Coordinates of C-alpha atoms and ligand atoms in Angstrom, one line a residue:
Chain F
X192 CA -29.5 1.3 11.9
X193 CA -29.8 0.1 8.4
X194 CA -31.9 2.0 6.0
X195 CA -32.2 -0.7 3.4
X196 CA -30.3 1.1 0.6
X197 CA -27.6 -1.1 -0.8
X198 CA -24.2 0.6 -0.6
X199 CA -21.9 -2.2 -1.5
X200 CA -23.0 -4.7 -4.2
X201 CA -20.9 -7.3 -6.0
X202 CA -21.9 -9.9 -8.5
X203 CA -19.7 -12.7 -9.7
X204 CA -16.6 -11.1 -8.5
X205 CA -13.5 -13.1 -9.3
X206 CA -9.8 -12.8 -9.2
X207 CA -6.9 -15.2 -9.7
X208 CA -3.1 -14.9 -9.1
X209 CA -1.3 -17.4 -11.4
X210 CA -2.8 -20.8 -10.5
X211 CA -4.5 -19.6 -7.4
X212 CA -8.2 -18.7 -7.7
X213 CA -8.2 -16.2 -4.8
X214 CA -11.8 -15.1 -5.2
X215 CA -14.1 -17.4 -7.2
X216 CA -17.3 -15.5 -8.0
X217 CA -18.7 -13.9 -4.9
X218 CA -22.1 -12.1 -4.7
X219 CA -23.2 -10.1 -1.8
X220 CA -24.9 -6.8 -0.8
X221 CA -24.3 -4.6 2.1
X222 CA -26.9 -2.1 3.2
X223 CA -26.4 1.4 4.4
X224 CA -25.4 1.5 8.0
X225 CA -24.9 -2.3 8.2
X226 CA -21.9 -4.0 10.0
X227 CA -21.1 -6.8 7.6
X228 CA -18.6 -9.5 8.5
X229 CA -16.5 -11.6 6.2
X230 CA -15.4 -14.6 8.2
X231 CA -12.9 -17.1 6.8
X232 CA -9.6 -18.9 7.3
X233 CA -6.2 -18.0 6.0
X234 CA -6.1 -17.6 2.2
X235 CA -9.9 -17.6 1.9
X236 CA -9.8 -14.4 -0.2
X237 CA -10.9 -11.8 2.3
X238 CA -8.1 -9.3 1.7
X239 CA -8.3 -9.8 -2.1
X240 CA -12.0 -9.0 -1.9
X241 CA -11.3 -5.8 0.1
X242 CA -8.6 -4.9 -2.4
X243 CA -10.9 -5.2 -5.3
X244 CA -13.7 -3.2 -3.5
X245 CA -11.3 -0.4 -2.6
X246 CA -9.4 -0.1 -5.9
X247 CA -6.1 -1.8 -4.9
X248 CA -6.8 -4.8 -7.1
X249 CA -8.5 -5.2 -10.5
X250 CA -11.1 -8.0 -10.7
X251 CA -10.9 -10.5 -13.5
X252 CA -14.6 -10.6 -13.7
X253 CA -17.7 -9.3 -12.0
X254 CA -19.3 -6.1 -11.0
X255 CA -18.7 -3.8 -8.1
X256 CA -21.0 -1.0 -7.1
X257 CA -20.2 1.3 -4.3
X258 CA -23.0 3.7 -3.3
X259 CA -24.5 3.1 -6.7
X260 CA -21.3 4.0 -8.5
X261 CA -20.0 1.3 -10.9
X262 CA -16.4 0.8 -9.9
X263 CA -15.7 -2.3 -12.0
X264 CA -14.0 -0.2 -14.7
X265 CA -13.0 2.8 -12.7
X266 CA -11.8 1.8 -9.3
X267 CA -11.2 5.4 -8.3
X268 CA -14.8 6.5 -8.8
X269 CA -15.9 5.9 -5.2
X270 CA -12.7 6.3 -3.3
X271 CA -13.9 9.6 -1.7
X272 CA -16.6 7.7 0.0
X273 CA -14.6 4.9 1.6
X274 CA -12.0 4.5 4.4
X275 CA -9.7 1.5 4.5
X276 CA -7.9 0.0 7.4
X277 CA -5.5 -2.7 6.0
X278 CA -4.4 -5.8 7.7
X279 CA -1.0 -4.4 8.4
X280 CA -0.3 -0.8 9.4
X281 CA 0.7 1.2 6.4
X282 CA 1.4 4.6 7.9
X283 CA 4.7 6.5 7.6
X284 CA 7.2 5.3 10.2
X285 CA 9.1 8.6 10.1
X286 CA 6.1 10.8 10.8
X287 CA 4.6 11.3 14.3
X288 CA 1.1 10.1 15.1
X289 CA -0.3 13.6 14.6
X290 CA 1.6 14.2 11.3
X291 CA 0.4 10.9 10.0
X292 CA -3.3 11.7 10.7
X293 CA -2.9 15.2 9.3
X294 CA -1.3 13.9 6.1
X295 CA -4.0 11.3 5.6
X296 CA -6.6 14.0 6.1
X297 CA -4.9 16.2 3.5
X298 CA -5.1 13.3 1.0
X299 CA -8.9 13.7 1.2
X300 CA -8.6 17.5 0.6
X301 CA -9.3 18.6 4.2
X302 CA -8.0 22.1 5.0
X303 CA -5.3 22.6 7.6
X304 CA -7.3 23.9 10.5
X305 CA -10.0 21.2 9.9
X306 CA -7.4 18.4 9.7
X307 CA -5.5 19.4 12.7
X308 CA -8.7 19.6 14.8
X309 CA -9.9 16.2 13.5
X310 CA -6.4 14.6 14.1
X311 CA -6.5 15.8 17.7
X312 CA -10.0 14.6 18.2
X313 CA -9.2 11.1 16.9
X314 CA -5.9 10.9 18.9
X315 CA -8.0 11.7 22.0
X316 CA -10.7 9.2 21.1
X317 CA -8.2 6.4 20.6
X318 CA -6.3 7.2 23.8
X319 CA -3.2 8.2 21.9
X320 CA -3.0 11.9 22.9
X321 CA 0.3 11.4 24.9
X322 CA 1.9 9.6 21.9
X323 CA 0.8 12.3 19.4
X324 CA 4.3 13.8 18.9
X325 CA 6.1 10.4 18.9
X326 CA 7.2 8.8 15.7
X327 CA 4.9 6.0 14.4
X328 CA 7.9 3.7 14.1
X329 CA 8.2 3.6 17.9
X330 CA 4.5 2.8 18.5
X331 CA 3.5 -0.6 20.0
X332 CA 1.5 -3.0 17.9
X333 CA -1.8 -2.0 19.5
X334 CA -1.0 1.7 19.2
X335 CA -0.1 1.2 15.5
X336 CA -3.4 -0.6 14.9
X337 CA -5.4 2.2 16.6
X338 CA -3.7 4.9 14.7
X339 CA -4.2 3.0 11.5
X340 CA -7.9 2.8 12.3
X341 CA -8.0 6.5 13.1
X342 CA -6.3 7.2 9.7
X343 CA -9.0 5.2 8.0
X344 CA -11.8 7.3 9.5
X345 CA -10.1 10.7 9.4
X346 CA -12.3 11.9 6.6
X347 CA -15.5 10.5 8.1
X348 CA -16.1 8.0 5.3
X349 CA -19.5 6.7 4.6
X350 CA -18.2 3.2 4.2
X351 CA -15.3 1.7 6.3
X352 CA -13.4 -1.4 5.3
X353 CA -11.5 -3.1 8.2
X354 CA -9.2 -6.0 7.4
X355 CA -8.7 -8.1 10.5
X356 CA -8.6 -5.1 12.9
X357 CA -8.0 -7.2 16.1
X358 CA -5.5 -9.8 14.9
X359 CA -2.1 -9.8 16.7
X360 CA -3.0 -7.4 19.5
X361 CA -3.7 -7.9 23.2
X362 CA -7.1 -8.7 24.7
X363 CA -7.6 -5.2 26.2
X364 CA -6.7 -3.4 23.0
X365 CA -8.9 -5.7 20.9
X366 CA -11.8 -5.1 23.2
X367 CA -11.3 -1.3 22.9
X368 CA -11.2 -1.6 19.1
X369 CA -14.3 -3.7 19.0
X370 CA -16.1 -1.0 21.1
X371 CA -14.9 1.7 18.6
X372 CA -16.2 -0.3 15.7
X373 CA -19.5 -0.8 17.4
X374 CA -19.7 3.0 18.1
X375 CA -18.8 3.9 14.5
X376 CA -21.5 1.5 13.3
X377 CA -23.9 3.0 15.8
X378 CA -23.2 6.4 14.4
X379 CA -24.3 5.3 11.0
X380 CA -21.0 4.3 9.2
X381 CA -21.4 1.2 7.0
X382 CA -18.7 -1.3 8.1
X383 CA -17.2 -4.1 6.1
X384 CA -15.1 -6.2 8.5
X385 CA -13.0 -9.3 7.8
X386 CA -12.1 -11.5 10.7
X387 CA -11.2 -15.1 11.6
X388 CA -12.6 -14.7 15.1
X389 CA -16.0 -16.2 15.1
X390 CA -17.0 -14.6 18.4
X391 CA -15.9 -11.2 17.1
X392 CA -18.1 -11.6 14.0
X393 CA -21.0 -12.9 16.1
X394 CA -20.7 -10.1 18.7
X395 CA -20.3 -7.2 16.2
X396 CA -21.9 -8.0 12.9
X397 CA -25.4 -7.7 11.9
X398 CA -24.8 -10.0 8.9
X399 CA -22.0 -12.5 8.2
X400 CA -20.7 -14.3 5.2
X401 CA -18.6 -17.4 5.6
X402 CA -15.9 -17.4 2.9
X403 CA -13.7 -20.4 2.2
X404 CA -11.4 -20.9 -0.8
X405 CA -12.7 -17.8 -2.6
X406 CA -16.4 -18.8 -2.3
X407 CA -19.1 -17.6 0.0
X408 CA -20.5 -20.8 1.6
X409 CA -23.2 -19.2 3.8
X410 CA -24.5 -15.7 4.3
X411 CA -27.1 -14.3 6.7
X412 CA -27.8 -12.6 9.9
X413 CA -26.5 -14.2 13.1
X414 CA -30.0 -15.5 13.8
X415 CA -30.4 -16.9 10.3
X416 CA -27.1 -18.7 10.6
X417 CA -27.9 -19.9 14.1
X418 CA -31.1 -21.5 12.8
X419 CA -28.9 -24.0 11.2
X420 CA -27.9 -25.1 14.7
X421 CA -31.5 -25.6 15.7
X422 CA -32.1 -29.2 16.8
X423 CA -28.3 -29.8 17.0
X424 CA -26.9 -31.4 20.1
X425 CA -23.5 -30.4 21.3
X426 CA -21.4 -32.0 24.1
X427 CA -18.0 -31.0 25.4
X428 CA -15.6 -33.6 26.9
X429 CA -12.7 -32.6 29.1
X430 CA -10.1 -35.3 28.6
X431 CA -6.9 -35.6 30.7
X432 CA -4.0 -37.1 28.8
X433 CA -4.7 -35.3 25.6
X434 CA -7.7 -35.4 23.4
X435 CA -6.6 -33.6 20.3
X436 CA -5.1 -36.7 18.7
X437 CA -8.3 -38.7 19.4
X438 CA -10.6 -36.5 17.4
X439 CA -10.1 -38.2 14.0
X440 CA -10.4 -41.7 15.5
X441 CA -13.6 -40.6 17.3
X442 CA -15.2 -39.2 14.2
X443 CA -14.2 -42.4 12.4
X444 CA -15.8 -44.6 15.0
X445 CA -19.0 -42.5 15.3
X446 CA -19.9 -41.4 11.8
X447 CA -22.9 -39.3 12.9
X448 CA -20.7 -37.2 15.2
X449 CA -18.8 -34.1 14.1
X450 CA -15.8 -33.7 16.3
X451 CA -13.4 -30.9 16.9
X452 CA -10.6 -30.4 19.3
X453 CA -11.1 -27.2 21.3
X454 CA -7.7 -27.5 23.0
X455 CA -5.2 -30.2 23.9
X456 CA -7.6 -31.4 26.6
X457 CA -11.1 -30.8 25.2
X458 CA -13.2 -32.3 22.5
X459 CA -16.5 -30.9 21.2
X460 CA -19.0 -33.2 19.4
X461 CA -21.9 -32.0 17.5
X462 CA -24.7 -34.2 16.2
X463 CA -28.2 -34.1 14.7
X464 CA -29.4 -36.7 17.3
X465 CA -28.9 -36.6 21.1
X466 CA -25.4 -37.7 21.9
X467 CA -25.1 -40.9 23.9
X468 CA -22.4 -40.0 26.3
X469 CA -21.5 -43.5 27.5
X470 CA -20.1 -45.0 24.3
X471 CA -18.1 -41.8 23.6
X472 CA -16.6 -41.8 27.1
X473 CA -15.7 -45.5 26.8
X474 CA -14.1 -45.0 23.4
X475 CA -12.0 -42.1 24.7
X476 CA -10.9 -44.0 27.7
X477 CA -10.1 -47.2 25.7
X478 CA -7.8 -45.0 23.6
X479 CA -5.8 -43.7 26.5
X480 CA -7.8 -40.6 27.4
X481 CA -9.2 -40.0 30.9
X482 CA -12.6 -38.2 30.7
X483 CA -12.9 -35.8 33.6
X484 CA -16.1 -34.1 32.5
X485 CA -18.9 -34.3 29.9
X486 CA -21.4 -31.5 29.5
X487 CA -24.1 -30.5 27.1
X488 CA -23.7 -27.0 25.8
X489 CA -25.8 -24.7 23.7
X490 CA -24.8 -24.8 20.0
X491 CA -22.9 -21.7 18.9
X492 CA -22.1 -19.9 15.7
X493 CA -18.8 -21.7 15.8
X494 CA -20.6 -25.1 15.5
X495 CA -22.4 -23.8 12.5
X496 CA -19.2 -22.6 11.0
X497 CA -17.4 -25.8 11.5
X498 CA -20.3 -27.8 10.2
X499 CA -20.9 -25.8 7.0
X500 CA -17.2 -25.2 6.2
X501 CA -15.6 -28.4 7.5
X502 CA -12.9 -26.2 9.0
X503 CA -12.0 -26.5 12.7
X504 CA -12.4 -23.1 14.2
X505 CA -9.6 -23.7 16.8
X506 CA -7.2 -24.6 14.0
X507 CA -8.1 -21.4 12.2
X508 CA -7.4 -19.3 15.3
X509 CA -4.1 -21.1 16.1
X510 CA -2.8 -20.5 12.6
X511 CA -3.7 -16.9 12.8
X512 CA -2.1 -16.4 16.2
X513 CA 1.1 -17.9 14.9
X514 CA 1.0 -15.5 11.9
X515 CA 0.2 -12.6 14.2
X516 CA 3.1 -13.5 16.5
X517 CA 5.6 -13.7 13.7
X518 CA 4.3 -10.5 12.0
Chain G
X224 CA -9.2 22.7 -4.8
X225 CA -9.4 19.5 -2.7
X226 CA -7.0 17.7 -5.1
X227 CA -4.5 20.5 -4.9
X228 CA -4.5 20.3 -1.1
X229 CA -3.6 16.6 -1.5
X230 CA -1.0 17.3 -4.2
X231 CA 0.7 20.1 -2.2
X232 CA 0.8 17.9 1.0
X233 CA 2.3 14.9 -0.8
X234 CA 5.1 17.2 -2.1
X235 CA 5.5 18.9 1.2
X236 CA 5.8 15.6 3.0
X237 CA 8.4 14.3 0.6
X238 CA 10.3 17.5 0.9
X239 CA 10.4 17.2 4.7
X240 CA 10.9 13.4 4.8
X241 CA 13.4 13.0 2.1
X242 CA 14.7 16.0 0.2
X243 CA 15.4 18.4 3.1
X244 CA 17.0 15.8 5.2
X245 CA 20.7 16.7 6.0
X246 CA 22.1 13.5 4.3
X247 CA 20.3 14.3 1.1
X248 CA 21.1 18.0 1.1
X249 CA 24.7 17.3 1.6
X250 CA 24.7 14.4 -0.9
X251 CA 22.9 16.5 -3.4
X252 CA 25.4 19.3 -3.0
X253 CA 28.5 17.2 -2.4
X254 CA 28.1 15.0 -5.4
X255 CA 28.0 17.8 -8.0
X256 CA 30.7 19.7 -6.1
X257 CA 33.0 16.8 -6.2
X258 CA 32.4 16.1 -9.9
X259 CA 32.8 19.8 -10.7
X260 CA 35.9 20.2 -8.6
X261 CA 37.5 17.2 -10.1
X262 CA 36.9 18.3 -13.6
X263 CA 37.9 21.9 -13.0
X264 CA 41.1 20.8 -11.4
X265 CA 41.8 18.4 -14.3
X266 CA 41.2 21.2 -16.8
X267 CA 43.8 23.2 -15.0
X268 CA 44.5 26.8 -15.3
X269 CA 42.7 27.0 -18.6
X270 CA 39.6 28.6 -17.1
X271 CA 38.0 29.0 -20.4
X272 CA 37.6 25.2 -20.4
X273 CA 35.3 25.5 -17.4
X274 CA 32.4 26.6 -19.5
X275 CA 32.9 23.7 -21.8
X276 CA 32.6 21.3 -18.9
X277 CA 29.3 22.8 -17.6
X278 CA 26.9 21.0 -19.9
X279 CA 28.2 17.6 -18.8
X280 CA 28.5 18.5 -15.1
X281 CA 25.0 20.0 -15.0
X282 CA 23.5 17.0 -16.8
X283 CA 25.2 14.5 -14.5
X284 CA 24.2 16.5 -11.4
X285 CA 20.5 16.5 -12.5
X286 CA 20.6 12.9 -13.6
X287 CA 22.0 11.5 -10.4
X288 CA 20.1 13.8 -8.1
X289 CA 16.7 12.8 -9.6
X290 CA 17.0 9.1 -10.3
X291 CA 18.5 8.2 -7.0
X292 CA 15.6 9.9 -5.1
X293 CA 12.9 7.9 -6.8
X294 CA 14.2 4.7 -5.5
X295 CA 13.4 6.0 -2.0
X296 CA 10.3 8.0 -2.5
X297 CA 8.6 5.4 -4.6
X298 CA 10.2 1.9 -4.3
X299 CA 10.8 2.2 -0.6
X300 CA 7.3 3.5 0.1
X301 CA 5.8 0.7 -2.1
X302 CA 7.7 -1.9 -0.1
X303 CA 6.7 -0.4 3.2
X304 CA 3.1 -0.3 1.9
X305 CA 2.6 3.3 2.7
X306 CA 2.3 3.9 -1.0
X307 CA -1.1 2.1 -0.8
X308 CA -2.4 5.0 1.2
X309 CA -1.7 7.2 -1.9
X310 CA -3.3 4.7 -4.2
X311 CA -6.4 4.7 -2.0
X312 CA -6.7 8.5 -2.0
X313 CA -9.4 10.0 -4.3
X314 CA -6.9 11.6 -6.7
X315 CA -6.3 10.5 -10.3
X316 CA -3.2 8.4 -10.7
X317 CA -1.7 11.0 -13.1
X318 CA -1.9 13.8 -10.6
X319 CA -0.8 11.6 -7.7
X320 CA 2.4 10.6 -9.6
X321 CA 3.1 14.2 -10.6
X322 CA 2.8 15.1 -6.9
X323 CA 5.1 12.2 -6.0
X324 CA 7.7 13.2 -8.6
X325 CA 7.7 17.0 -8.4
X326 CA 10.0 16.9 -5.4
X327 CA 12.6 15.1 -7.4
X328 CA 12.3 17.5 -10.3
X329 CA 12.9 20.5 -8.0
X330 CA 15.8 18.7 -6.3
X331 CA 17.3 18.0 -9.8
X332 CA 17.0 21.6 -10.8
X333 CA 18.6 22.8 -7.5
X334 CA 21.4 20.3 -8.1
X335 CA 22.0 21.7 -11.6
X336 CA 22.8 25.1 -10.1
X337 CA 25.6 23.8 -7.9
X338 CA 28.2 23.5 -10.8
X339 CA 26.8 26.7 -12.4
X340 CA 27.4 28.7 -9.2
X341 CA 30.9 27.2 -8.8
X342 CA 31.7 28.1 -12.3
X343 CA 30.4 31.6 -11.7
X344 CA 33.2 32.1 -9.2
X345 CA 35.9 30.8 -11.5
X346 CA 35.0 32.2 -14.9
X347 CA 32.9 34.8 -16.6
X348 CA 29.4 33.5 -17.4
X349 CA 28.3 36.4 -19.5
X350 CA 27.0 35.5 -22.9
X351 CA 25.4 32.3 -21.6
X352 CA 22.0 31.9 -23.3
X353 CA 19.9 31.4 -20.2
X354 CA 16.7 31.2 -22.2
X355 CA 18.0 27.9 -23.6
X356 CA 19.9 26.7 -20.5
X357 CA 17.0 27.1 -18.0
X358 CA 14.3 25.2 -20.1
X359 CA 16.9 22.5 -20.9
X360 CA 17.7 22.1 -17.2
X361 CA 14.0 21.8 -16.3
X362 CA 13.3 19.3 -19.1
X363 CA 16.4 17.2 -18.2
X364 CA 15.2 17.2 -14.6
X365 CA 11.7 16.1 -15.7
X366 CA 13.0 13.5 -18.1
X367 CA 15.4 12.0 -15.7
X368 CA 12.8 12.0 -12.9
X369 CA 10.4 10.1 -15.1
X370 CA 13.2 7.7 -16.1
X371 CA 13.8 7.3 -12.3
X372 CA 10.1 6.6 -11.9
X373 CA 10.0 4.1 -14.6
X374 CA 12.9 2.3 -13.0
X375 CA 11.4 2.6 -9.5
X376 CA 8.2 1.1 -10.6
X377 CA 10.0 -1.8 -12.3
X378 CA 11.9 -2.7 -9.2
X379 CA 10.6 -4.2 -6.0
X380 CA 13.6 -3.5 -3.8
X381 CA 15.5 -0.3 -3.2
X382 CA 18.9 -1.8 -4.1
X383 CA 17.4 -3.3 -7.2
X384 CA 16.1 0.2 -8.3
X385 CA 19.6 1.6 -7.6
X386 CA 21.4 -1.1 -9.6
X387 CA 18.9 -0.7 -12.5
X388 CA 19.5 3.1 -12.4
X389 CA 23.2 2.7 -12.9
X390 CA 22.5 0.5 -15.8
X391 CA 20.9 3.5 -17.5
X392 CA 23.0 6.3 -15.9
X393 CA 26.5 5.3 -16.8
X394 CA 26.0 4.6 -20.5
X395 CA 24.2 8.0 -20.7
X396 CA 27.2 9.8 -19.3
X397 CA 29.4 8.4 -22.1
X398 CA 26.9 8.2 -24.9
X399 CA 24.9 11.4 -24.3
X400 CA 27.6 13.8 -25.6
X401 CA 28.0 15.2 -22.2
X402 CA 31.8 15.7 -22.2
X403 CA 32.7 15.1 -25.8
X404 CA 30.5 15.4 -28.9
X405 CA 28.5 12.4 -30.1
X406 CA 30.4 12.7 -33.4
X407 CA 33.5 11.5 -31.6
X408 CA 31.8 8.2 -30.8
X409 CA 32.4 5.2 -33.0
X410 CA 29.7 5.1 -35.7
X411 CA 28.1 1.9 -34.3
X412 CA 27.4 3.6 -31.0
X413 CA 25.9 6.8 -32.4
X414 CA 22.4 5.5 -33.0
X415 CA 22.3 4.5 -29.3
X416 CA 23.1 8.1 -28.4
X417 CA 20.1 9.4 -30.2
X418 CA 17.9 7.0 -28.3
X419 CA 18.8 8.6 -25.0
X420 CA 17.0 11.7 -23.7
X421 CA 20.1 13.2 -22.2
X422 CA 21.8 13.6 -25.6
X423 CA 19.2 16.2 -26.6
X424 CA 19.3 18.1 -23.2
X425 CA 23.1 18.1 -23.3
X426 CA 23.1 19.5 -26.8
X427 CA 20.9 22.5 -25.7
X428 CA 23.3 23.0 -22.8
X429 CA 26.3 23.0 -25.2
X430 CA 24.5 25.6 -27.3
X431 CA 23.5 27.7 -24.3
X432 CA 26.9 27.7 -22.5
X433 CA 29.3 27.7 -25.4
X434 CA 27.4 28.0 -28.6
X435 CA 28.4 24.5 -29.7
X436 CA 25.0 22.9 -30.3
X437 CA 24.8 20.3 -33.0
X438 CA 21.0 20.2 -33.5
X439 CA 18.3 22.9 -33.8
X440 CA 17.2 24.1 -30.3
X441 CA 13.5 23.6 -31.1
X442 CA 14.0 20.0 -32.2
X443 CA 16.0 19.2 -29.1
X444 CA 13.4 20.6 -26.7
X445 CA 10.6 18.8 -28.6
X446 CA 12.4 15.4 -28.5
X447 CA 13.1 15.9 -24.8
X448 CA 9.5 16.8 -24.1
X449 CA 8.4 13.7 -26.0
X450 CA 10.8 11.6 -23.9
X451 CA 9.2 13.1 -20.7
X452 CA 5.7 12.3 -21.9
X453 CA 6.6 8.8 -23.1
X454 CA 8.4 7.8 -19.9
X455 CA 5.5 9.2 -17.8
X456 CA 2.8 7.3 -19.7
X457 CA 4.9 4.1 -19.6
X458 CA 5.4 4.4 -15.8
X459 CA 1.7 5.0 -15.2
X460 CA 0.9 2.0 -17.3
X461 CA 3.3 -0.1 -15.3
X462 CA 1.8 1.2 -12.0
X463 CA -1.7 0.2 -13.2
X464 CA -0.5 -3.1 -14.4
X465 CA 1.8 -4.1 -11.6
X466 CA 0.6 -2.3 -8.5
X467 CA -3.1 -2.4 -9.1
X468 CA -3.2 -5.9 -10.2
Ligands
ATP176 N1 -0.5 -10.6 -4.8 C1 -0.7 -12.0 -4.8 N2 0.1 -12.8 -5.5 C2 -0.2 -14.1 -5.6 N3 -1.1 -14.7 -4.8 C3 -1.9 -14.0 -4.0 C4 -1.7 -12.5 -4.0 N4 -2.6 -12.1 -3.1 C5 -3.3 -13.1 -2.6 N5 -2.9 -14.3 -3.2 C6 -3.4 -15.6 -3.0 O1 -4.8 -15.5 -3.0 C7 -5.4 -16.3 -2.0 C8 -6.3 -15.4 -1.2 O2 -5.5 -14.5 -0.4 P1 -6.1 -13.4 0.5 O3 -4.9 -12.6 1.0 O4 -7.2 -12.7 -0.1 O5 -6.7 -14.3 1.7 P2 -7.2 -13.8 3.2 O6 -8.5 -14.4 3.3 O7 -7.1 -12.4 3.3 O8 -6.2 -14.6 4.1 P3 -5.5 -14.1 5.5 O9 -6.6 -14.5 6.5 O10 -4.3 -14.9 5.6 O11 -5.3 -12.7 5.4 C9 -4.3 -16.9 -1.2 O12 -4.1 -18.2 -1.7 C10 -3.1 -16.1 -1.6 O13 -1.9 -16.8 -1.5
MG177 MG1 -6.0 -11.1 4.6

């Protein structure tokens, strides 16, 4: 659905907070109609980047252009074109769902009849019609997230920024939200999405940037990124008696293997050469593990992410889920 | 046009969410009523004295009515992050903050009329120069609202905003010439009086209610207007520096 026109362009964008270099010179372009993903762990600089692009934070350096408008000096210049869904719901707890949407529409200058119609339409689309007259404070987490997304698109923005839209909500609600994002993108909205779910980025995004410690490590379409996995060999071992603790030892003993613990009882190894299963199984068993199964699997985007960033995807997910549960 | 739809709705939402809520209406009314009642009782049967108390009572009602509301409408919304929605809206920051503060100004002006209405029942208010009193009330409301905004932007917690407000409010009651003329203050404190916006507003009220102004009316209104502009510009600068950082 992309037309090739660049609608978001940054160059050398940087931002620090005290000693922390939150964003350290990022460059990327997003084309009209594209669904672009920013994938990275906690503290990578995803939210800071969105804040700079949307006018909530001032960059220390760099250039931002939104739909051709230079927003580096005047962050308000392009705000009429964008919708923002923050990582935490920021609607008014004392207003009902309907009132919240109507109010947000008014902020973009929509007239009363138009805003009420649009609010009703979105409440229906997000399955919140029955909760329309209930106060936002009493919504469940998933409902809050949906209404926050609805508020972000109330004025039919040309560009939508979504900061971790599916973190901390249940599987069914997350699936629904992913479908809504895909539909929005299908209808021509440019979407800038941050996430720490690799599968989510892979499934939804046309292009992905891996961001770690404020830097973009890799950027490309899913196919381009997956090409880095070509010729790689991946084997998963199911280990009774716990495997997570053996990962480091395994990597130490077999320097050509990249190891990551998928769960307490599963290890995934990735190598440029075919993996000789025998020595690995013997090593695991000698160190107290009992290997129940070993199978070759197709390399995934997750393997690419782990290899280029050195970050264990499962650790990233666990950390996030903890943060989501405590939020 | 689009901007005015936004501005009107920001004001209307604040009115519904905060100002027209029963606790605030009653607080807004009760507080000036209590003050006024207390002073009127103390001044006893001498009803002529009632008029002399009005400048102070009106100023205090406006000051407390406005400054206390900003801690909620601004600091509380900032903490709850809903303020970000406003910062993301395509409205210039100046207009946005005017929309966000206009409710408090109206609330302040309404509060000012509580003691005036009470006094109207107790004493004859003929001869009051309304053409001085009304602009003074409006300017005091604007100046104290922007003082409240300045404080609200400096604080990150509601209680912090309230504590900080008291730090400004109580000295103003005593130093602003509200209940006794600035000339009665010790000479060392007098310069401080002239650094406070309320001093100029109260002086106009003294002139309007009982023809006891100390400074020229025009000068008072001019200085008060300058305070309004200064506090607004300072608050905007702080918002840009602290909240869009
Ligand atoms: N307002 C702030 N004050 C101080 N430090 C900040 C501020 N905002 C962000 N940081 C720091 O900047 C870095 C990047 O933070 P940012 O929120 O952009 O990361 P993120 O990728 O969105 O992380 P998460 O996945 O946890 O949301 C972090 O080290 C964070 O602590
Ligand atoms: Mg974030």
